[in-house]
Coordinates of C-alpha atoms and ligand atoms in Angstrom, one line a residue:
Chain M
M972 CA 85.8 39.7 -42.5
R973 CA 86.9 42.9 -40.8
I974 CA 85.2 43.5 -37.4
N975 CA 84.0 47.1 -37.0
H976 CA 81.7 46.9 -34.0
H977 CA 83.1 45.9 -30.6
P978 CA 81.7 45.8 -27.0
S979 CA 82.0 49.0 -25.1
D980 CA 84.7 49.6 -22.4
E981 CA 82.0 49.4 -19.8
T982 CA 80.8 46.0 -21.0
L983 CA 84.4 44.6 -21.3
A984 CA 85.3 45.9 -17.8
R985 CA 82.2 44.2 -16.4
F986 CA 83.0 41.0 -18.2
A987 CA 86.6 41.2 -16.8
A988 CA 85.2 41.7 -13.4
G989 CA 82.7 38.9 -13.7
T990 CA 79.8 41.2 -13.1
L991 CA 78.2 41.1 -16.5
S992 CA 75.1 38.9 -16.4
A993 CA 75.1 35.5 -18.0
G994 CA 73.2 36.3 -21.2
P995 CA 75.3 39.4 -22.3
A996 CA 78.5 37.5 -21.1
L997 CA 77.7 34.7 -23.5
V998 CA 77.3 37.1 -26.4
V999 CA 80.6 38.8 -25.5
S1000 CA 82.3 35.4 -25.2
V1001 CA 81.3 34.6 -28.8
H1002 CA 82.6 38.0 -29.9
L1003 CA 86.0 37.4 -28.1
E1004 CA 86.4 34.1 -29.9
G1005 CA 86.7 35.9 -33.1
C1006 CA 88.2 39.2 -32.1
P1007 CA 91.9 39.5 -31.1
V1008 CA 91.5 43.2 -30.5
C1009 CA 89.0 42.7 -27.8
R1010 CA 91.0 39.8 -26.3
D1011 CA 93.8 42.3 -25.8
R1012 CA 91.5 44.9 -24.4
L1013 CA 90.1 42.3 -22.0
G1014 CA 93.6 41.4 -20.9
R1015 CA 94.1 45.0 -19.8
F1016 CA 90.9 45.1 -17.8
E1017 CA 91.8 41.8 -16.2
A1018 CA 95.2 43.3 -15.3
V1019 CA 93.2 46.1 -13.6
G1020 CA 91.5 43.4 -11.6
G1021 CA 95.0 41.9 -10.7
A1022 CA 96.2 45.3 -9.5
M1023 CA 93.1 45.7 -7.4
L1024 CA 93.5 42.3 -5.9
D1025 CA 97.1 43.3 -4.8
D1026 CA 95.6 46.4 -3.2
M1027 CA 92.9 44.6 -1.3
P1028 CA 93.2 45.0 2.5
P1029 CA 93.9 41.4 3.6
A1030 CA 90.7 39.9 5.3
P1031 CA 91.1 37.9 8.4
L1032 CA 91.0 34.1 7.8
A1033 CA 90.1 31.3 10.1
A1034 CA 93.3 30.3 11.9
D1035 CA 93.3 26.7 10.5
L1036 CA 92.3 27.6 6.9
F1037 CA 95.6 26.7 5.5
G1038 CA 95.6 23.3 7.2
R1039 CA 92.0 22.6 6.1
T1040 CA 92.9 23.6 2.6
M1041 CA 95.8 21.2 2.6
E1042 CA 93.5 18.4 3.8
R1043 CA 91.1 19.1 1.0
L1044 CA 94.0 19.1 -1.5
A1045 CA 95.0 15.7 -0.3
I1046 CA 91.6 14.3 -1.2
A1047 CA 90.5 16.6 -4.0
Q1048 CA 91.4 15.4 -7.5
P1049 CA 92.0 17.9 -10.2
S1050 CA 88.6 18.6 -11.7
P1051 CA 87.9 15.8 -14.2
A1052 CA 88.2 16.5 -17.9
R1053 CA 85.1 18.0 -19.4
R1054 CA 82.4 15.4 -19.6
P1055 CA 81.2 14.5 -23.0
F1056 CA 78.5 16.8 -24.2
T1057 CA 75.1 16.0 -23.0
R1058 CA 73.1 19.1 -23.6
R1059 CA 70.1 19.1 -25.9
Q1060 CA 71.0 21.1 -29.0
S1061 CA 68.7 21.2 -31.9
A1062 CA 70.4 21.1 -35.3
L1063 CA 69.9 24.6 -36.6
G1064 CA 71.8 24.1 -39.9
F1065 CA 75.0 25.9 -38.9
E1066 CA 78.0 25.4 -36.6
L1067 CA 77.6 27.0 -33.2
P1068 CA 80.5 29.1 -31.8
K1069 CA 82.6 27.2 -29.2
A1070 CA 81.4 29.5 -26.4
M1071 CA 77.9 28.1 -26.9
R1072 CA 78.8 24.4 -26.6
D1073 CA 77.3 24.1 -23.1
C1074 CA 74.0 25.9 -23.9
E1075 CA 70.8 24.2 -24.5
I1076 CA 69.5 25.2 -27.9
G1077 CA 65.9 24.9 -29.0
P1078 CA 64.6 24.3 -32.5
W1079 CA 63.9 27.2 -34.9
R1080 CA 60.4 28.5 -34.3
W1081 CA 58.2 30.7 -36.4
L1082 CA 58.1 34.4 -35.4
G1083 CA 56.8 36.0 -38.5
P1084 CA 57.2 35.7 -42.3
G1085 CA 60.9 34.9 -43.0
F1086 CA 61.7 35.3 -39.3
R1087 CA 62.7 32.5 -36.9
W1088 CA 64.0 32.3 -33.3
S1089 CA 65.5 29.6 -31.1
K1090 CA 65.6 29.7 -27.4
V1091 CA 69.1 29.5 -25.8
R1092 CA 69.3 28.3 -22.2
I1093 CA 72.5 28.8 -20.1
A1094 CA 73.1 26.3 -17.3
G1095 CA 72.7 27.9 -13.9
S1096 CA 71.1 31.0 -15.4
P1097 CA 67.6 30.0 -16.3
D1098 CA 66.4 33.6 -16.4
A1099 CA 68.9 34.8 -18.9
K1100 CA 67.1 36.3 -21.9
V1101 CA 69.1 34.8 -24.8
M1102 CA 68.1 33.7 -28.3
L1103 CA 69.2 33.0 -31.8
L1104 CA 67.4 35.0 -34.5
K1105 CA 67.3 34.2 -38.2
G1106 CA 65.9 36.6 -40.8
R1107 CA 65.5 36.0 -44.5
A1108 CA 67.7 37.9 -46.9
G1109 CA 66.2 41.4 -47.4
L1110 CA 63.8 41.1 -44.4
H1111 CA 62.7 44.4 -42.8
L1112 CA 62.5 43.8 -39.0
P1113 CA 59.9 45.8 -37.1
A1114 CA 61.1 49.0 -35.6
H1115 CA 61.8 48.7 -31.9
G1116 CA 63.3 50.3 -28.9
H1117 CA 64.5 48.9 -25.5
S1118 CA 64.1 49.9 -21.9
G1119 CA 67.6 48.5 -21.3
R1120 CA 70.6 47.2 -23.2
E1121 CA 70.4 44.7 -26.1
F1122 CA 73.6 42.8 -27.1
M1123 CA 73.7 41.2 -30.5
Q1124 CA 76.5 39.3 -32.2
I1125 CA 76.2 38.6 -36.0
L1126 CA 77.0 34.9 -36.8
S1127 CA 76.2 35.0 -40.5
G1128 CA 74.8 37.3 -43.1
S1129 CA 74.5 41.0 -42.3
L1130 CA 72.2 43.5 -40.7
S1131 CA 71.9 47.2 -41.2
D1132 CA 70.1 50.0 -39.3
E1133 CA 70.3 53.7 -39.0
R1134 CA 73.6 53.5 -37.2
G1135 CA 75.6 51.2 -39.5
R1136 CA 76.1 47.8 -41.1
Y1137 CA 76.8 44.7 -39.0
V1138 CA 78.7 41.7 -40.5
P1139 CA 79.8 38.4 -39.0
G1140 CA 82.0 39.0 -36.0
D1141 CA 80.4 42.4 -35.2
L1142 CA 78.8 43.0 -31.8
D1143 CA 76.2 45.6 -31.4
E1144 CA 75.2 47.1 -28.1
A1145 CA 71.9 49.0 -28.4
D1146 CA 71.3 51.2 -25.4
D1147 CA 67.9 52.5 -24.3
D1148 CA 68.4 55.6 -26.4
V1149 CA 68.5 53.6 -29.6
D1150 CA 65.3 53.1 -31.6
H1151 CA 66.1 51.1 -34.6
R1152 CA 64.6 49.4 -37.7
P1153 CA 67.1 46.7 -38.7
V1154 CA 67.1 45.3 -42.3
V1155 CA 68.7 42.0 -43.2
G1156 CA 71.3 42.3 -46.0
R1157 CA 70.1 41.1 -49.5
E1158 CA 73.1 38.7 -50.0
A1159 CA 72.1 36.0 -47.5
D1160 CA 69.9 35.1 -44.5
C1161 CA 71.2 36.6 -41.3
I1162 CA 71.7 34.6 -38.1
C1163 CA 72.6 36.4 -34.8
L1164 CA 72.8 35.7 -31.1
A1165 CA 70.9 38.3 -29.0
A1166 CA 70.7 38.9 -25.3
L1167 CA 68.7 41.4 -23.3
E1168 CA 70.2 42.7 -20.1
G1169 CA 68.3 42.2 -16.8
D1170 CA 64.7 43.5 -17.0
T1171 CA 65.2 45.0 -20.5
R1172 CA 62.0 45.0 -22.5
L1173 CA 61.5 45.5 -26.2
H1174 CA 59.1 48.1 -27.3
G1175 CA 57.1 48.2 -30.5
L1176 CA 55.8 45.4 -32.7
L1177 CA 58.9 43.2 -32.2
G1178 CA 58.3 43.3 -28.4
R1179 CA 54.6 42.4 -28.9
L1180 CA 55.6 39.6 -31.2
L1181 CA 58.3 38.2 -28.9
R1182 CA 56.7 38.6 -25.5
P1183 CA 54.1 35.9 -25.6
L1184 CA 56.4 33.5 -27.4
V1185 CA 59.7 34.1 -25.7
G1186 CA 58.5 35.3 -22.4
F1187 CA 60.2 38.7 -22.7
Chain Y
M1368 CA 108.7 29.0 9.2
N1369 CA 107.9 32.2 10.8
E1370 CA 104.4 33.2 9.8
A1371 CA 104.5 36.7 11.0
R1372 CA 107.5 37.4 8.9
Q1373 CA 105.8 35.9 5.9
E1374 CA 102.9 38.3 6.3
E1375 CA 105.2 41.3 6.1
T1376 CA 107.1 40.5 3.0
I1377 CA 105.1 41.2 -0.1
P1378 CA 106.4 39.0 -2.9
S1379 CA 107.6 40.8 -6.1
P1380 CA 105.9 39.9 -9.4
G1381 CA 109.0 37.9 -10.4
E1382 CA 109.0 36.0 -7.1
L1383 CA 105.3 35.1 -7.5
I1384 CA 106.2 33.6 -10.9
R1385 CA 108.9 31.5 -9.3
L1386 CA 106.5 30.3 -6.5
I1387 CA 103.9 29.3 -9.1
E1388 CA 106.5 27.4 -11.1
A1389 CA 107.7 25.6 -7.9
V1390 CA 104.2 24.5 -7.2
A1391 CA 103.7 23.4 -10.9
R1392 CA 106.9 21.5 -11.2
E1393 CA 107.7 20.2 -7.8
R1394 CA 104.4 20.4 -5.9
D1395 CA 106.3 22.6 -3.5
R1396 CA 104.2 23.0 -0.3
N1397 CA 106.3 25.8 1.1
A1398 CA 106.0 27.8 -2.1
F1399 CA 102.2 27.1 -2.0
K1400 CA 102.1 28.3 1.6
R1401 CA 103.7 31.6 0.7
L1402 CA 101.2 32.0 -2.2
F1403 CA 98.4 31.1 0.3
T1404 CA 99.7 33.6 2.9
Y1405 CA 99.7 36.4 0.3
F1406 CA 96.7 35.6 -1.8
A1407 CA 94.1 33.9 0.4
P1408 CA 93.3 37.1 2.6
R1409 CA 93.2 39.3 -0.5
V1410 CA 91.0 36.9 -2.5
K1411 CA 88.6 36.6 0.5
S1412 CA 88.6 40.4 0.7
F1413 CA 87.7 40.6 -3.0
L1414 CA 84.9 38.0 -2.6
L1415 CA 83.5 39.8 0.4
R1416 CA 83.4 43.1 -1.5
S1417 CA 81.7 41.4 -4.4
G1418 CA 78.8 40.4 -2.2
L1419 CA 79.5 36.9 -0.9
A1420 CA 78.7 36.5 2.8
D1421 CA 81.5 35.4 5.2
P1422 CA 81.3 31.6 5.6
L1423 CA 80.7 31.4 1.8
A1424 CA 83.6 33.8 1.0
E1425 CA 86.0 31.7 3.0
D1426 CA 84.8 28.5 1.4
V1427 CA 85.2 29.9 -2.1
T1428 CA 88.6 31.3 -1.1
Q1429 CA 89.7 27.7 -0.3
E1430 CA 88.4 26.6 -3.7
V1431 CA 90.4 29.4 -5.4
M1432 CA 93.6 28.2 -3.6
I1433 CA 92.9 24.6 -4.5
A1434 CA 92.4 25.7 -8.2
I1435 CA 95.8 27.5 -8.0
W1436 CA 97.4 24.3 -6.8
H1437 CA 95.9 22.2 -9.6
K1438 CA 96.2 24.8 -12.4
A1439 CA 99.6 26.1 -11.6
S1440 CA 101.1 24.3 -14.7
Y1441 CA 98.7 26.2 -16.9
F1442 CA 99.9 29.5 -15.8
D1443 CA 101.7 31.3 -18.7
P1444 CA 103.8 34.3 -17.7
R1445 CA 103.7 35.4 -21.3
Q1446 CA 100.0 36.2 -21.0
A1447 CA 99.5 37.7 -17.6
G1448 CA 101.1 38.4 -14.2
V1449 CA 100.4 36.0 -11.3
S1450 CA 98.0 38.5 -9.5
T1451 CA 96.0 38.9 -12.7
W1452 CA 95.8 35.2 -13.2
V1453 CA 94.7 34.6 -9.6
F1454 CA 92.1 37.4 -10.1
T1455 CA 90.6 35.6 -13.1
I1456 CA 90.5 32.3 -11.1
A1457 CA 88.7 34.1 -8.2
R1458 CA 86.3 35.7 -10.6
N1459 CA 85.5 32.4 -12.3
Q1460 CA 85.1 30.5 -9.0
R1461 CA 82.7 33.1 -7.8
I1462 CA 80.6 33.0 -10.9
D1463 CA 80.7 29.2 -10.8
R1464 CA 79.6 29.0 -7.2
L1465 CA 76.7 31.5 -7.8
R1466 CA 75.5 29.5 -10.8
R1467 CA 75.8 26.2 -9.0
M1468 CA 73.6 27.6 -6.2
R1469 CA 71.0 28.6 -8.8
S1470 CA 71.1 25.6 -11.1
R1471 CA 68.6 22.8 -11.4
P1472 CA 69.6 19.2 -10.6
G1473 CA 71.1 17.5 -13.6
D1474 CA 72.5 20.7 -15.0
I1475 CA 76.0 20.5 -16.3
L1476 CA 77.7 23.7 -15.7
V1477 CA 79.7 25.9 -18.0
D1478 CA 83.2 26.0 -16.6
P1479 CA 83.8 29.8 -16.6
S1480 CA 87.6 29.1 -17.1
D1481 CA 86.6 27.9 -20.5
R1482 CA 86.0 31.4 -21.7
P1483 CA 87.8 31.8 -24.9
D1484 CA 91.5 30.9 -24.8
V1485 CA 93.8 33.7 -25.3
S1486 CA 95.9 32.5 -28.2
P1487 CA 99.6 32.2 -27.2
S1488 CA 101.5 35.2 -28.2
S1489 CA 105.2 35.8 -28.6
E1490 CA 105.2 38.4 -25.9
D1491 CA 107.8 37.6 -23.3
I1492 CA 107.5 38.0 -19.6
A1493 CA 109.1 41.4 -19.6
I1494 CA 106.4 42.8 -21.9
V1495 CA 103.7 41.4 -19.6
E1496 CA 105.4 42.8 -16.5
E1497 CA 105.7 46.2 -18.3
R1498 CA 102.0 46.1 -19.2
E1499 CA 100.9 45.2 -15.7
E1500 CA 103.1 48.0 -14.3
G1501 CA 101.5 50.4 -16.8
V1502 CA 98.0 49.3 -15.6
R1503 CA 99.1 50.0 -12.0
K1504 CA 100.4 53.4 -12.9
A1505 CA 97.2 54.1 -14.8
L1506 CA 95.1 53.2 -11.8
S1507 CA 97.1 55.2 -9.4
S1508 CA 96.9 58.3 -11.6
L1509 CA 93.2 58.3 -11.7
P1510 CA 91.6 61.0 -9.6
T1511 CA 90.4 59.4 -6.3
E1512 CA 86.7 59.8 -7.2
Q1513 CA 87.1 58.1 -10.6
A1514 CA 89.2 55.3 -9.1
T1515 CA 86.4 54.8 -6.5
I1516 CA 83.8 54.7 -9.2
V1517 CA 85.7 52.2 -11.2
R1518 CA 86.2 50.0 -8.1
L1519 CA 82.7 50.2 -6.9
S1520 CA 81.0 49.7 -10.2
F1521 CA 83.1 47.0 -11.8
F1522 CA 84.6 45.1 -8.9
A1523 CA 81.8 45.1 -6.4
E1524 CA 78.7 44.5 -8.6
K1525 CA 77.1 47.6 -7.0
P1526 CA 73.9 48.8 -8.6
H1527 CA 74.3 52.4 -9.7
A1528 CA 71.7 53.5 -7.1
E1529 CA 73.9 52.1 -4.3
I1530 CA 77.0 53.9 -5.7
A1531 CA 75.0 57.1 -5.8
R1532 CA 74.0 56.6 -2.1
E1533 CA 77.6 55.8 -1.1
L1534 CA 79.1 58.8 -2.9
G1535 CA 76.3 61.1 -2.1
I1536 CA 75.7 62.1 -5.8
P1537 CA 72.5 62.0 -7.8
L1538 CA 71.7 58.7 -9.6
G1539 CA 71.6 60.4 -13.0
T1540 CA 75.2 61.6 -12.5
V1541 CA 76.5 58.1 -11.8
K1542 CA 76.0 56.7 -15.3
S1543 CA 77.9 59.5 -17.0
R1544 CA 80.7 59.5 -14.4
V1545 CA 81.2 55.7 -14.8
R1546 CA 81.6 56.3 -18.5
L1547 CA 84.0 59.2 -17.9
A1548 CA 86.1 57.3 -15.4
L1549 CA 86.4 54.3 -17.8
N1550 CA 87.3 56.6 -20.8
R1551 CA 90.0 58.1 -18.7
L1552 CA 91.3 54.6 -17.6
R1553 CA 91.2 53.4 -21.2
T1554 CA 93.2 56.4 -22.4
L1555 CA 95.8 55.7 -19.7
L1556 CA 95.9 52.0 -20.5
D1557 CA 96.4 52.7 -24.2
N1558 CA 99.4 55.0 -23.4
D1559 CA 101.4 52.4 -21.5
Ligands
ZN2330 ZN1 86.1 43.2 -30.7

């Protein structure tokens, strides 16, 4: 399907720089998996990083750093091949994107009529606010706003709001100036991966529903 | 080998590729030493600027150099220049270290280098070199203030409030200027 919604320049630049936090970075990784356009954009921002590295004023190093590095090289083996998968992943009834293979995935839990969520945990980033959401075909989600940025990648089905229609492969970034009332497409259930940035909070009924359950 | 002389000569992009290939194919220690002399001080500088304190920055710098040694055979000159490739390794090692420091015992960590593979393209080295050259030109043609904003906000993990303080402009202005600077950079990147 044709991808119409991509991460912003700011988001891709921060991803390239390694300064996008773990939750949004996971959502962007899933988008990149399916979007050659953004892989090319990312390559350009990474080249900006390469040019900046060349321009860095050299920092002084400990005099014996090269020697110590060679000693570590002599004993260090190349990092072992990826260990077999040992994360707990609940079967959710669909195939997870590759970028999520190291996440811990909780079971579907009830959030409202026709509305389910599953907790996603990223190793080393226990505070990341990430989840999978599933809405029944035709479901009207409660209107909500955010006090920060929300990242959402559609995995299956479709979602529409006042700003447009989102299909599998699309990534939506909703800023704090967005108040929306998403509706699930009638053709199928919709599954999406959502992350909230930093101390983002959801306002409205959706926020009140999620906060006690999800903790944010 | 005269170390002082090595410091002075900055290897060209083509020479960097030859050095990486010498490390990959022949485990050439002299080639690695030249890469070390050029990259280690710059990588450390990048890590310091992105907020790692000194003993840690030097330790991660070592890990970056070790990763270059082990991953040299995976370097693909059709995808990126050497400096860009080293930048992504440094970025990933930094993320990895920060996550390891925060993780719980028993956690298996996401290897950040496992971010989606860029599918091999038919672009040859010349096209990549041209692209990287274009990026360099784009950067140098940004007005100083915009270049500073790009640098501070995307390569130093600075909160907007801190950038505002550093540049002496109101916080509200920073957000719109960041967007403006990036738009300009993006336009320049698209025109290469
Ligand atoms: Zn895209």
